[in-house]
PDBQT receptor file of N, H, CA, C and O in Angstrom, charges set to zero:
ATOM      1  N   MET A   1      16.603  -6.822 -13.986  1.00  0.00    +0.000 N 
ATOM      2  CA  MET A   1      15.717  -5.834 -14.770  1.00  0.00    +0.000 C 
ATOM      3  C   MET A   1      15.776  -4.589 -14.879  1.00  0.00    +0.000 C 
ATOM      4  O   MET A   1      15.009  -4.410 -13.933  1.00  0.00    +0.000 OA
ATOM      5  N   GLU A   2      16.026  -3.519 -15.219  1.00  0.00    +0.000 N 
ATOM      6  H   GLU A   2      16.649  -3.664 -15.987  1.00  0.00    +0.000 HD
ATOM      7  CA  GLU A   2      16.496  -2.013 -14.940  1.00  0.00    +0.000 C 
ATOM      8  C   GLU A   2      15.173  -1.446 -14.465  1.00  0.00    +0.000 C 
ATOM      9  O   GLU A   2      14.207  -1.855 -15.109  1.00  0.00    +0.000 OA
ATOM     10  N   ARG A   3      14.972  -0.796 -13.716  1.00  0.00    +0.000 N 
ATOM     11  H   ARG A   3      15.757  -0.463 -13.192  1.00  0.00    +0.000 HD
ATOM     12  CA  ARG A   3      13.516   0.158 -13.207  1.00  0.00    +0.000 C 
ATOM     13  C   ARG A   3      13.551   1.380 -13.839  1.00  0.00    +0.000 C 
ATOM     14  O   ARG A   3      14.462   2.199 -13.725  1.00  0.00    +0.000 OA
ATOM     15  N   PRO A   4      12.442   1.517 -14.582  1.00  0.00    +0.000 N 
ATOM     16  CA  PRO A   4      12.173   2.554 -15.117  1.00  0.00    +0.000 C 
ATOM     17  C   PRO A   4      12.071   3.899 -14.728  1.00  0.00    +0.000 C 
ATOM     18  O   PRO A   4      11.595   3.860 -13.594  1.00  0.00    +0.000 OA
ATOM     19  N   PRO A   5      12.263   5.090 -15.056  1.00  0.00    +0.000 N 
ATOM     20  CA  PRO A   5      12.222   6.140 -14.236  1.00  0.00    +0.000 C 
ATOM     21  C   PRO A   5      10.552   6.553 -13.804  1.00  0.00    +0.000 C 
ATOM     22  O   PRO A   5       9.632   6.652 -14.616  1.00  0.00    +0.000 OA
ATOM     23  N   GLY A   6      10.462   6.736 -12.461  1.00  0.00    +0.000 N 
ATOM     24  H   GLY A   6      11.209   6.656 -11.801  1.00  0.00    +0.000 HD
ATOM     25  CA  GLY A   6       9.411   6.980 -11.686  1.00  0.00    +0.000 C 
ATOM     26  C   GLY A   6       8.357   5.851 -11.232  1.00  0.00    +0.000 C 
ATOM     27  O   GLY A   6       7.247   6.025 -10.730  1.00  0.00    +0.000 OA
ATOM     28  N   LYS A   7       8.973   4.720 -11.526  1.00  0.00    +0.000 N 
ATOM     29  H   LYS A   7       9.875   4.579 -11.934  1.00  0.00    +0.000 HD
ATOM     30  CA  LYS A   7       8.509   3.243 -11.194  1.00  0.00    +0.000 C 
ATOM     31  C   LYS A   7       9.094   2.512 -10.295  1.00  0.00    +0.000 C 
ATOM     32  O   LYS A   7      10.313   2.457 -10.139  1.00  0.00    +0.000 OA
ATOM     33  N   SER A   8       7.986   1.706  -9.436  1.00  0.00    +0.000 N 
ATOM     34  H   SER A   8       6.995   1.751  -9.563  1.00  0.00    +0.000 HD
ATOM     35  CA  SER A   8       8.803   0.994  -8.423  1.00  0.00    +0.000 C 
ATOM     36  C   SER A   8       8.007  -0.352  -8.332  1.00  0.00    +0.000 C 
ATOM     37  O   SER A   8       6.824  -0.505  -8.634  1.00  0.00    +0.000 OA
ATOM     38  N   CYS A   9       8.771  -1.183  -7.915  1.00  0.00    +0.000 N 
ATOM     39  H   CYS A   9       9.732  -1.059  -7.669  1.00  0.00    +0.000 HD
ATOM     40  CA  CYS A   9       8.313  -2.609  -8.046  1.00  0.00    +0.000 C 
ATOM     41  C   CYS A   9       7.243  -2.720  -6.915  1.00  0.00    +0.000 C 
ATOM     42  O   CYS A   9       7.512  -2.525  -5.730  1.00  0.00    +0.000 OA
ATOM     43  N   ASP A  10       6.008  -3.049  -7.382  1.00  0.00    +0.000 N 
ATOM     44  H   ASP A  10       5.789  -3.207  -8.345  1.00  0.00    +0.000 HD
ATOM     45  CA  ASP A  10       4.883  -3.593  -6.001  1.00  0.00    +0.000 C 
ATOM     46  C   ASP A  10       4.632  -5.102  -6.234  1.00  0.00    +0.000 C 
ATOM     47  O   ASP A  10       4.882  -5.641  -7.313  1.00  0.00    +0.000 OA
ATOM     48  N   GLU A  11       4.171  -5.694  -5.265  1.00  0.00    +0.000 N 
ATOM     49  H   GLU A  11       3.968  -5.256  -4.389  1.00  0.00    +0.000 HD
ATOM     50  CA  GLU A  11       4.086  -7.121  -5.181  1.00  0.00    +0.000 C 
ATOM     51  C   GLU A  11       2.678  -7.431  -4.705  1.00  0.00    +0.000 C 
ATOM     52  O   GLU A  11       2.260  -6.403  -4.173  1.00  0.00    +0.000 OA
ATOM     53  N   TYR A  12       1.839  -8.304  -4.661  1.00  0.00    +0.000 N 
ATOM     54  H   TYR A  12       2.178  -9.139  -5.093  1.00  0.00    +0.000 HD
ATOM     55  CA  TYR A  12       0.598  -8.887  -3.985  1.00  0.00    +0.000 C 
ATOM     56  C   TYR A  12       0.953 -10.228  -3.941  1.00  0.00    +0.000 C 
ATOM     57  O   TYR A  12       1.616 -10.804  -4.804  1.00  0.00    +0.000 OA
ATOM     58  N   PRO A  13       0.461 -10.763  -2.831  1.00  0.00    +0.000 N 
ATOM     59  CA  PRO A  13       0.125 -10.274  -1.635  1.00  0.00    +0.000 C 
ATOM     60  C   PRO A  13       1.308  -9.459  -1.042  1.00  0.00    +0.000 C 
ATOM     61  O   PRO A  13       2.473  -9.852  -1.102  1.00  0.00    +0.000 OA
ATOM     62  N   PHE A  14       0.861  -8.117  -0.379  1.00  0.00    +0.000 N 
ATOM     63  H   PHE A  14      -0.086  -7.797  -0.330  1.00  0.00    +0.000 HD
ATOM     64  CA  PHE A  14       1.598  -7.509   0.421  1.00  0.00    +0.000 C 
ATOM     65  C   PHE A  14       2.638  -8.100   1.090  1.00  0.00    +0.000 C 
ATOM     66  O   PHE A  14       2.547  -9.100   1.802  1.00  0.00    +0.000 OA
ATOM     67  N   ALA A  15       3.966  -7.251   0.771  1.00  0.00    +0.000 N 
ATOM     68  H   ALA A  15       4.039  -6.438   0.193  1.00  0.00    +0.000 HD
ATOM     69  CA  ALA A  15       5.140  -7.492   1.220  1.00  0.00    +0.000 C 
ATOM     70  C   ALA A  15       5.232  -7.662   2.791  1.00  0.00    +0.000 C 
ATOM     71  O   ALA A  15       6.158  -8.261   3.338  1.00  0.00    +0.000 OA
ATOM     72  N   SER A  16       4.095  -7.028   3.506  1.00  0.00    +0.000 N 
ATOM     73  H   SER A  16       3.343  -6.542   3.062  1.00  0.00    +0.000 HD
ATOM     74  CA  SER A  16       4.237  -7.101   5.097  1.00  0.00    +0.000 C 
ATOM     75  C   SER A  16       3.311  -8.203   5.665  1.00  0.00    +0.000 C 
ATOM     76  O   SER A  16       2.791  -8.141   6.779  1.00  0.00    +0.000 OA
ATOM     77  N   THR A  17       3.159  -9.218   4.783  1.00  0.00    +0.000 N 
ATOM     78  H   THR A  17       3.582  -9.268   3.878  1.00  0.00    +0.000 HD
ATOM     79  CA  THR A  17       2.241 -10.113   5.103  1.00  0.00    +0.000 C 
ATOM     80  C   THR A  17       2.840 -11.577   5.062  1.00  0.00    +0.000 C 
ATOM     81  O   THR A  17       3.701 -11.669   4.187  1.00  0.00    +0.000 OA
ATOM     82  N   TRP A  18       2.661 -12.534   5.639  1.00  0.00    +0.000 N 
ATOM     83  H   TRP A  18       1.962 -12.459   6.350  1.00  0.00    +0.000 HD
ATOM     84  CA  TRP A  18       3.236 -13.868   5.935  1.00  0.00    +0.000 C 
ATOM     85  C   TRP A  18       3.290 -14.548   4.076  1.00  0.00    +0.000 C 
ATOM     86  O   TRP A  18       4.070 -15.387   3.625  1.00  0.00    +0.000 OA
ATOM     87  N   GLN A  19       2.421 -13.975   3.512  1.00  0.00    +0.000 N 
ATOM     88  H   GLN A  19       1.788 -13.293   3.878  1.00  0.00    +0.000 HD
ATOM     89  CA  GLN A  19       1.859 -14.663   2.203  1.00  0.00    +0.000 C 
ATOM     90  C   GLN A  19       2.751 -13.629   1.123  1.00  0.00    +0.000 C 
ATOM     91  O   GLN A  19       2.634 -13.952  -0.059  1.00  0.00    +0.000 OA
ATOM     92  N   GLY A  20       3.469 -12.640   1.354  1.00  0.00    +0.000 N 
ATOM     93  H   GLY A  20       3.564 -12.378   2.314  1.00  0.00    +0.000 HD
ATOM     94  CA  GLY A  20       4.233 -11.862   0.396  1.00  0.00    +0.000 C 
ATOM     95  C   GLY A  20       5.456 -12.249  -0.153  1.00  0.00    +0.000 C 
ATOM     96  O   GLY A  20       5.787 -13.431  -0.057  1.00  0.00    +0.000 OA
ATOM     97  N   ALA A  21       6.201 -11.420  -0.728  1.00  0.00    +0.000 N 
ATOM     98  H   ALA A  21       5.933 -10.460  -0.806  1.00  0.00    +0.000 HD
ATOM     99  CA  ALA A  21       7.353 -12.106  -1.354  1.00  0.00    +0.000 C 
ATOM    100  C   ALA A  21       8.514 -12.566  -0.509  1.00  0.00    +0.000 C 
ATOM    101  O   ALA A  21       9.432 -13.267  -0.935  1.00  0.00    +0.000 OA
ATOM    102  N   LYS A  22       8.436 -12.266   0.309  1.00  0.00    +0.000 N 
ATOM    103  H   LYS A  22       7.690 -11.697   0.654  1.00  0.00    +0.000 HD
ATOM    104  CA  LYS A  22       9.686 -12.578   1.573  1.00  0.00    +0.000 C 
ATOM    105  C   LYS A  22       9.362 -14.217   2.201  1.00  0.00    +0.000 C 
ATOM    106  O   LYS A  22      10.216 -15.097   2.310  1.00  0.00    +0.000 OA
ATOM    107  N   TYR A  23       8.175 -14.318   2.497  1.00  0.00    +0.000 N 
ATOM    108  H   TYR A  23       7.481 -13.603   2.408  1.00  0.00    +0.000 HD
ATOM    109  CA  TYR A  23       7.860 -15.455   2.877  1.00  0.00    +0.000 C 
ATOM    110  C   TYR A  23       6.795 -16.544   1.770  1.00  0.00    +0.000 C 
ATOM    111  O   TYR A  23       6.633 -17.754   1.934  1.00  0.00    +0.000 OA
ATOM    112  N   GLY A  24       6.261 -15.802   0.808  1.00  0.00    +0.000 N 
ATOM    113  H   GLY A  24       6.393 -14.820   0.675  1.00  0.00    +0.000 HD
ATOM    114  CA  GLY A  24       5.282 -16.733   0.191  1.00  0.00    +0.000 C 
ATOM    115  C   GLY A  24       5.704 -17.923  -0.710  1.00  0.00    +0.000 C 
ATOM    116  O   GLY A  24       4.881 -18.432  -1.471  1.00  0.00    +0.000 OA
ATOM    117  N   ASN A  25       6.920 -18.348  -0.632  1.00  0.00    +0.000 N 
ATOM    118  H   ASN A  25       7.589 -17.935  -0.014  1.00  0.00    +0.000 HD
ATOM    119  CA  ASN A  25       7.429 -19.685  -1.531  1.00  0.00    +0.000 C 
ATOM    120  C   ASN A  25       7.083 -19.205  -2.817  1.00  0.00    +0.000 C 
ATOM    121  O   ASN A  25       6.345 -19.946  -3.467  1.00  0.00    +0.000 OA
ATOM    122  N   GLY A  26       7.455 -18.095  -3.362  1.00  0.00    +0.000 N 
ATOM    123  H   GLY A  26       8.054 -17.493  -2.835  1.00  0.00    +0.000 HD
ATOM    124  CA  GLY A  26       7.320 -17.446  -4.787  1.00  0.00    +0.000 C 
ATOM    125  C   GLY A  26       5.830 -17.454  -5.372  1.00  0.00    +0.000 C 
ATOM    126  O   GLY A  26       5.593 -17.404  -6.579  1.00  0.00    +0.000 OA
ATOM    127  N   LYS A  27       4.935 -17.517  -4.455  1.00  0.00    +0.000 N 
ATOM    128  H   LYS A  27       5.128 -17.557  -3.474  1.00  0.00    +0.000 HD
ATOM    129  CA  LYS A  27       3.382 -17.405  -5.022  1.00  0.00    +0.000 C 
ATOM    130  C   LYS A  27       2.873 -16.181  -4.803  1.00  0.00    +0.000 C 
ATOM    131  O   LYS A  27       2.055 -15.986  -3.904  1.00  0.00    +0.000 OA
ATOM    132  N   PHE A  28       3.405 -15.012  -5.789  1.00  0.00    +0.000 N 
ATOM    133  H   PHE A  28       4.069 -15.170  -6.520  1.00  0.00    +0.000 HD
ATOM    134  CA  PHE A  28       3.044 -13.817  -5.459  1.00  0.00    +0.000 C 
ATOM    135  C   PHE A  28       3.261 -13.309  -6.981  1.00  0.00    +0.000 C 
ATOM    136  O   PHE A  28       3.960 -13.846  -7.840  1.00  0.00    +0.000 OA
ATOM    137  N   SER A  29       2.584 -12.288  -7.076  1.00  0.00    +0.000 N 
ATOM    138  H   SER A  29       2.016 -11.852  -6.378  1.00  0.00    +0.000 HD
ATOM    139  CA  SER A  29       2.740 -11.484  -8.254  1.00  0.00    +0.000 C 
ATOM    140  C   SER A  29       3.228  -9.959  -8.281  1.00  0.00    +0.000 C 
ATOM    141  O   SER A  29       2.760  -9.230  -7.406  1.00  0.00    +0.000 OA
ATOM    142  N   ARG A  30       4.046  -9.457  -9.124  1.00  0.00    +0.000 N 
ATOM    143  H   ARG A  30       4.426 -10.049  -9.835  1.00  0.00    +0.000 HD
ATOM    144  CA  ARG A  30       4.616  -8.238  -9.057  1.00  0.00    +0.000 C 
ATOM    145  C   ARG A  30       4.708  -7.578 -10.360  1.00  0.00    +0.000 C 
ATOM    146  O   ARG A  30       4.686  -8.195 -11.425  1.00  0.00    +0.000 OA
ATOM    147  N   ARG A  31       4.815  -6.282 -10.245  1.00  0.00    +0.000 N 
ATOM    148  H   ARG A  31       4.833  -5.781  -9.380  1.00  0.00    +0.000 HD
ATOM    149  CA  ARG A  31       4.935  -5.099 -11.547  1.00  0.00    +0.000 C 
ATOM    150  C   ARG A  31       5.089  -4.050 -11.462  1.00  0.00    +0.000 C 
ATOM    151  O   ARG A  31       4.765  -3.554 -10.383  1.00  0.00    +0.000 OA
ATOM    152  N   MET A  32       5.545  -3.319 -12.317  1.00  0.00    +0.000 N 
ATOM    153  H   MET A  32       5.808  -3.722 -13.193  1.00  0.00    +0.000 HD
ATOM    154  CA  MET A  32       5.938  -2.042 -12.083  1.00  0.00    +0.000 C 
ATOM    155  C   MET A  32       4.935  -1.244 -12.030  1.00  0.00    +0.000 C 
ATOM    156  O   MET A  32       3.884  -1.377 -12.657  1.00  0.00    +0.000 OA
ATOM    157  N   VAL A  33       5.243  -0.298 -11.204  1.00  0.00    +0.000 N 
ATOM    158  H   VAL A  33       6.096  -0.190 -10.694  1.00  0.00    +0.000 HD
ATOM    159  CA  VAL A  33       3.673   0.885 -11.198  1.00  0.00    +0.000 C 
ATOM    160  C   VAL A  33       4.562   2.194 -10.759  1.00  0.00    +0.000 C 
ATOM    161  O   VAL A  33       5.747   2.273 -10.436  1.00  0.00    +0.000 OA
ATOM    162  N   ASN A  34       3.391   3.331 -10.885  1.00  0.00    +0.000 N 
ATOM    163  H   ASN A  34       2.428   3.267 -11.148  1.00  0.00    +0.000 HD
ATOM    164  CA  ASN A  34       3.740   4.505 -10.495  1.00  0.00    +0.000 C 
ATOM    165  C   ASN A  34       4.462   4.703  -9.102  1.00  0.00    +0.000 C 
ATOM    166  O   ASN A  34       3.795   4.416  -8.108  1.00  0.00    +0.000 OA
ATOM    167  N   ALA A  35       5.544   5.088  -8.952  1.00  0.00    +0.000 N 
ATOM    168  H   ALA A  35       6.085   5.321  -9.760  1.00  0.00    +0.000 HD
ATOM    169  CA  ALA A  35       6.198   5.214  -7.679  1.00  0.00    +0.000 C 
ATOM    170  C   ALA A  35       5.497   5.910  -6.462  1.00  0.00    +0.000 C 
ATOM    171  O   ALA A  35       5.266   5.327  -5.403  1.00  0.00    +0.000 OA
ATOM    172  N   LYS A  36       5.196   7.161  -6.714  1.00  0.00    +0.000 N 
ATOM    173  H   LYS A  36       5.384   7.634  -7.575  1.00  0.00    +0.000 HD
ATOM    174  CA  LYS A  36       4.459   7.789  -6.105  1.00  0.00    +0.000 C 
ATOM    175  C   LYS A  36       3.072   7.333  -5.421  1.00  0.00    +0.000 C 
ATOM    176  O   LYS A  36       2.641   7.637  -4.309  1.00  0.00    +0.000 OA
ATOM    177  N   GLN A  37       2.489   6.494  -6.438  1.00  0.00    +0.000 N 
ATOM    178  H   GLN A  37       2.840   6.246  -7.341  1.00  0.00    +0.000 HD
ATOM    179  CA  GLN A  37       1.191   5.880  -5.883  1.00  0.00    +0.000 C 
ATOM    180  C   GLN A  37       1.526   4.503  -5.195  1.00  0.00    +0.000 C 
ATOM    181  O   GLN A  37       0.835   4.055  -4.281  1.00  0.00    +0.000 OA
ATOM    182  N   ASN A  38       2.534   3.924  -5.653  1.00  0.00    +0.000 N 
ATOM    183  H   ASN A  38       3.095   4.288  -6.396  1.00  0.00    +0.000 HD
ATOM    184  CA  ASN A  38       2.951   2.694  -4.714  1.00  0.00    +0.000 C 
ATOM    185  C   ASN A  38       3.230   3.280  -3.470  1.00  0.00    +0.000 C 
ATOM    186  O   ASN A  38       2.929   2.592  -2.494  1.00  0.00    +0.000 OA
ATOM    187  N   THR A  39       3.918   4.789  -3.186  1.00  0.00    +0.000 N 
ATOM    188  H   THR A  39       4.163   5.347  -3.979  1.00  0.00    +0.000 HD
ATOM    189  CA  THR A  39       4.538   4.770  -2.034  1.00  0.00    +0.000 C 
ATOM    190  C   THR A  39       3.180   5.300  -0.953  1.00  0.00    +0.000 C 
ATOM    191  O   THR A  39       3.128   5.123   0.264  1.00  0.00    +0.000 OA
ATOM    192  N   ASP A  40       2.166   5.974  -1.812  1.00  0.00    +0.000 N 
ATOM    193  H   ASP A  40       2.209   6.117  -2.801  1.00  0.00    +0.000 HD
ATOM    194  CA  ASP A  40       0.951   6.476  -0.943  1.00  0.00    +0.000 C 
ATOM    195  C   ASP A  40       0.077   5.346  -0.523  1.00  0.00    +0.000 C 
ATOM    196  O   ASP A  40      -0.598   5.362   0.506  1.00  0.00    +0.000 OA
ATOM    197  N   ALA A  41       0.130   4.260  -1.466  1.00  0.00    +0.000 N 
ATOM    198  H   ALA A  41       0.679   4.247  -2.302  1.00  0.00    +0.000 HD
ATOM    199  CA  ALA A  41      -0.676   2.803  -1.294  1.00  0.00    +0.000 C 
ATOM    200  C   ALA A  41      -0.038   2.298   0.198  1.00  0.00    +0.000 C 
ATOM    201  O   ALA A  41      -0.801   1.987   1.112  1.00  0.00    +0.000 OA
ATOM    202  N   GLY A  42       1.320   2.253   0.340  1.00  0.00    +0.000 N 
ATOM    203  H   GLY A  42       1.940   2.507  -0.403  1.00  0.00    +0.000 HD
ATOM    204  CA  GLY A  42       1.856   1.662   1.588  1.00  0.00    +0.000 C 
ATOM    205  C   GLY A  42       1.833   2.397   2.524  1.00  0.00    +0.000 C 
ATOM    206  O   GLY A  42       2.043   1.911   3.635  1.00  0.00    +0.000 OA
ATOM    207  N   LYS A  43       1.587   3.719   2.395  1.00  0.00    +0.000 N 
ATOM    208  H   LYS A  43       1.417   4.113   1.492  1.00  0.00    +0.000 HD
ATOM    209  CA  LYS A  43       1.156   4.614   3.695  1.00  0.00    +0.000 C 
ATOM    210  C   LYS A  43      -0.088   4.412   4.118  1.00  0.00    +0.000 C 
ATOM    211  O   LYS A  43      -0.432   4.484   5.298  1.00  0.00    +0.000 OA
ATOM    212  N   ALA A  44      -0.802   4.156   3.194  1.00  0.00    +0.000 N 
ATOM    213  H   ALA A  44      -0.523   4.098   2.236  1.00  0.00    +0.000 HD
ATOM    214  CA  ALA A  44      -2.537   3.920   3.460  1.00  0.00    +0.000 C 
ATOM    215  C   ALA A  44      -2.469   2.304   4.091  1.00  0.00    +0.000 C 
ATOM    216  O   ALA A  44      -3.187   2.020   5.050  1.00  0.00    +0.000 OA
ATOM    217  N   LEU A  45      -1.687   1.426   3.568  1.00  0.00    +0.000 N 
ATOM    218  H   LEU A  45      -1.104   1.657   2.789  1.00  0.00    +0.000 HD
ATOM    219  CA  LEU A  45      -1.736   0.140   4.183  1.00  0.00    +0.000 C 
ATOM    220  C   LEU A  45      -1.276   0.197   5.717  1.00  0.00    +0.000 C 
ATOM    221  O   LEU A  45      -1.875  -0.432   6.589  1.00  0.00    +0.000 OA
ATOM    222  N   LYS A  46      -0.072   1.069   5.989  1.00  0.00    +0.000 N 
ATOM    223  H   LYS A  46       0.415   1.580   5.281  1.00  0.00    +0.000 HD
ATOM    224  CA  LYS A  46       0.221   1.557   7.169  1.00  0.00    +0.000 C 
ATOM    225  C   LYS A  46      -0.748   2.056   8.106  1.00  0.00    +0.000 C 
ATOM    226  O   LYS A  46      -0.812   1.600   9.248  1.00  0.00    +0.000 OA
ATOM    227  N   GLY A  47      -1.379   2.813   7.759  1.00  0.00    +0.000 N 
ATOM    228  H   GLY A  47      -1.327   3.183   6.831  1.00  0.00    +0.000 HD
ATOM    229  CA  GLY A  47      -2.441   3.451   8.324  1.00  0.00    +0.000 C 
ATOM    230  C   GLY A  47      -3.710   2.278   8.560  1.00  0.00    +0.000 C 
ATOM    231  O   GLY A  47      -4.473   2.394   9.519  1.00  0.00    +0.000 OA
ATOM    232  N   PHE A  48      -3.810   1.374   7.772  1.00  0.00    +0.000 N 
ATOM    233  H   PHE A  48      -3.191   1.279   6.993  1.00  0.00    +0.000 HD
ATOM    234  CA  PHE A  48      -5.091   0.588   8.041  1.00  0.00    +0.000 C 
ATOM    235  C   PHE A  48      -4.557  -0.378   9.185  1.00  0.00    +0.000 C 
ATOM    236  O   PHE A  48      -5.259  -0.535  10.184  1.00  0.00    +0.000 OA
ATOM    237  N   TYR A  49      -3.257  -1.071   9.062  1.00  0.00    +0.000 N 
ATOM    238  H   TYR A  49      -2.687  -0.943   8.251  1.00  0.00    +0.000 HD
ATOM    239  CA  TYR A  49      -2.595  -1.776  10.079  1.00  0.00    +0.000 C 
ATOM    240  C   TYR A  49      -2.838  -0.947  11.676  1.00  0.00    +0.000 C 
ATOM    241  O   TYR A  49      -3.344  -1.397  12.704  1.00  0.00    +0.000 OA
ATOM    242  N   THR A  50      -2.303   0.306  11.411  1.00  0.00    +0.000 N 
ATOM    243  H   THR A  50      -1.893   0.671  10.576  1.00  0.00    +0.000 HD
ATOM    244  CA  THR A  50      -2.618   0.890  12.662  1.00  0.00    +0.000 C 
ATOM    245  C   THR A  50      -3.984   1.277  13.379  1.00  0.00    +0.000 C 
ATOM    246  O   THR A  50      -4.318   1.106  14.552  1.00  0.00    +0.000 OA
ATOM    247  N   TYR A  51      -4.754   1.921  12.187  1.00  0.00    +0.000 N 
ATOM    248  H   TYR A  51      -4.482   2.060  11.235  1.00  0.00    +0.000 HD
ATOM    249  CA  TYR A  51      -6.080   1.839  12.917  1.00  0.00    +0.000 C 
ATOM    250  C   TYR A  51      -6.901   0.742  13.244  1.00  0.00    +0.000 C 
ATOM    251  O   TYR A  51      -7.597   0.790  14.258  1.00  0.00    +0.000 OA
ATOM    252  N   SER A  52      -6.902  -0.366  12.409  1.00  0.00    +0.000 N 
ATOM    253  H   SER A  52      -6.337  -0.404  11.585  1.00  0.00    +0.000 HD
ATOM    254  CA  SER A  52      -7.349  -1.677  12.749  1.00  0.00    +0.000 C 
ATOM    255  C   SER A  52      -6.612  -2.495  13.895  1.00  0.00    +0.000 C 
ATOM    256  O   SER A  52      -7.093  -3.487  14.443  1.00  0.00    +0.000 OA
ATOM    257  N   ARG A  53      -5.365  -1.930  14.178  1.00  0.00    +0.000 N 
ATOM    258  H   ARG A  53      -4.975  -1.124  13.733  1.00  0.00    +0.000 HD
ATOM    259  CA  ARG A  53      -4.531  -2.551  15.420  1.00  0.00    +0.000 C 
ATOM    260  C   ARG A  53      -4.347  -4.136  14.732  1.00  0.00    +0.000 C 
ATOM    261  O   ARG A  53      -4.744  -5.160  15.289  1.00  0.00    +0.000 OA
ATOM    262  N   VAL A  54      -3.879  -4.106  13.834  1.00  0.00    +0.000 N 
ATOM    263  H   VAL A  54      -3.556  -3.275  13.381  1.00  0.00    +0.000 HD
ATOM    264  CA  VAL A  54      -3.417  -5.375  13.228  1.00  0.00    +0.000 C 
ATOM    265  C   VAL A  54      -2.023  -5.664  13.579  1.00  0.00    +0.000 C 
ATOM    266  O   VAL A  54      -1.146  -4.873  13.231  1.00  0.00    +0.000 OA
ATOM    267  N   LEU A  55      -1.689  -6.929  14.363  1.00  0.00    +0.000 N 
ATOM    268  H   LEU A  55      -2.401  -7.571  14.646  1.00  0.00    +0.000 HD
ATOM    269  CA  LEU A  55      -0.466  -7.039  14.927  1.00  0.00    +0.000 C 
ATOM    270  C   LEU A  55       0.041  -8.238  14.000  1.00  0.00    +0.000 C 
ATOM    271  O   LEU A  55      -0.722  -8.815  13.225  1.00  0.00    +0.000 OA
ATOM    272  N   GLU A  56       1.511  -8.595  14.157  1.00  0.00    +0.000 N 
ATOM    273  H   GLU A  56       2.131  -8.127  14.787  1.00  0.00    +0.000 HD
ATOM    274  CA  GLU A  56       2.066  -9.665  13.624  1.00  0.00    +0.000 C 
ATOM    275  C   GLU A  56       1.286 -10.870  14.162  1.00  0.00    +0.000 C 
ATOM    276  O   GLU A  56       1.243 -11.157  15.358  1.00  0.00    +0.000 OA
ATOM    277  N   GLY A  57       0.573 -11.663  13.028  1.00  0.00    +0.000 N 
ATOM    278  H   GLY A  57       0.608 -11.430  12.056  1.00  0.00    +0.000 HD
ATOM    279  CA  GLY A  57       0.066 -12.819  13.107  1.00  0.00    +0.000 C 
ATOM    280  C   GLY A  57      -1.300 -12.699  12.809  1.00  0.00    +0.000 C 
ATOM    281  O   GLY A  57      -1.910 -13.586  12.212  1.00  0.00    +0.000 OA
ATOM    282  N   ASP A  58      -1.873 -11.535  13.234  1.00  0.00    +0.000 N 
ATOM    283  H   ASP A  58      -1.377 -10.815  13.719  1.00  0.00    +0.000 HD
ATOM    284  CA  ASP A  58      -3.429 -11.562  12.837  1.00  0.00    +0.000 C 
ATOM    285  C   ASP A  58      -3.786 -11.420  11.635  1.00  0.00    +0.000 C 
ATOM    286  O   ASP A  58      -3.108 -10.880  10.761  1.00  0.00    +0.000 OA
ATOM    287  N   ARG A  59      -5.008 -11.953  11.488  1.00  0.00    +0.000 N 
ATOM    288  H   ARG A  59      -5.558 -12.392  12.197  1.00  0.00    +0.000 HD
ATOM    289  CA  ARG A  59      -5.529 -12.478  10.131  1.00  0.00    +0.000 C 
ATOM    290  C   ARG A  59      -6.231 -11.541   9.796  1.00  0.00    +0.000 C 
ATOM    291  O   ARG A  59      -6.843 -10.957  10.690  1.00  0.00    +0.000 OA
ATOM    292  N   PHE A  60      -6.375 -11.086   8.393  1.00  0.00    +0.000 N 
ATOM    293  H   PHE A  60      -5.878 -11.561   7.667  1.00  0.00    +0.000 HD
ATOM    294  CA  PHE A  60      -7.521  -9.952   8.070  1.00  0.00    +0.000 C 
ATOM    295  C   PHE A  60      -7.558 -10.297   6.506  1.00  0.00    +0.000 C 
ATOM    296  O   PHE A  60      -6.577 -10.817   5.974  1.00  0.00    +0.000 OA
ATOM    297  N   LEU A  61      -8.915  -9.939   5.665  1.00  0.00    +0.000 N 
ATOM    298  H   LEU A  61      -9.712  -9.516   6.097  1.00  0.00    +0.000 HD
ATOM    299  CA  LEU A  61      -9.127 -10.157   4.406  1.00  0.00    +0.000 C 
ATOM    300  C   LEU A  61      -9.125  -9.122   3.729  1.00  0.00    +0.000 C 
ATOM    301  O   LEU A  61      -9.422  -8.044   4.243  1.00  0.00    +0.000 OA
ATOM    302  N   VAL A  62      -8.797  -9.236   2.463  1.00  0.00    +0.000 N 
ATOM    303  H   VAL A  62      -8.556 -10.112   2.045  1.00  0.00    +0.000 HD
ATOM    304  CA  VAL A  62      -8.437  -8.000   1.778  1.00  0.00    +0.000 C 
ATOM    305  C   VAL A  62      -9.363  -8.088   0.359  1.00  0.00    +0.000 C 
ATOM    306  O   VAL A  62      -9.158  -8.984  -0.460  1.00  0.00    +0.000 OA
ATOM    307  N   TRP A  63     -10.387  -7.073   0.168  1.00  0.00    +0.000 N 
ATOM    308  H   TRP A  63     -10.554  -6.345   0.833  1.00  0.00    +0.000 HD
ATOM    309  CA  TRP A  63     -11.221  -7.055  -0.973  1.00  0.00    +0.000 C 
ATOM    310  C   TRP A  63     -10.952  -6.326  -2.090  1.00  0.00    +0.000 C 
ATOM    311  O   TRP A  63     -10.948  -5.103  -1.943  1.00  0.00    +0.000 OA
ATOM    312  N   ILE A  64     -10.719  -6.783  -3.203  1.00  0.00    +0.000 N 
ATOM    313  H   ILE A  64     -10.722  -7.776  -3.322  1.00  0.00    +0.000 HD
ATOM    314  CA  ILE A  64     -10.255  -6.067  -4.456  1.00  0.00    +0.000 C 
ATOM    315  C   ILE A  64     -11.547  -5.895  -5.112  1.00  0.00    +0.000 C 
ATOM    316  O   ILE A  64     -12.398  -6.770  -5.273  1.00  0.00    +0.000 OA
ATOM    317  N   ARG A  65     -11.609  -4.496  -5.525  1.00  0.00    +0.000 N 
ATOM    318  H   ARG A  65     -10.918  -3.785  -5.394  1.00  0.00    +0.000 HD
ATOM    319  CA  ARG A  65     -12.772  -3.967  -6.393  1.00  0.00    +0.000 C 
ATOM    320  C   ARG A  65     -12.253  -3.349  -7.588  1.00  0.00    +0.000 C 
ATOM    321  O   ARG A  65     -13.023  -2.862  -8.416  1.00  0.00    +0.000 OA
TER     322      ARG A  65
């Protein structure tokens, strides 16, 4: 599928988690989203990991509102 201009592919659960697209056995969702918003969300997620000292293998919950 060709990527539309200004869009990027985003997935949930996050690619950086063990349930993400790389390790999640195909049990994830994806869609094209605004590329800048996706980049900003990735930076925010990285900030969360750093601030909360989330290390590989640590468990954390995600609330979606």
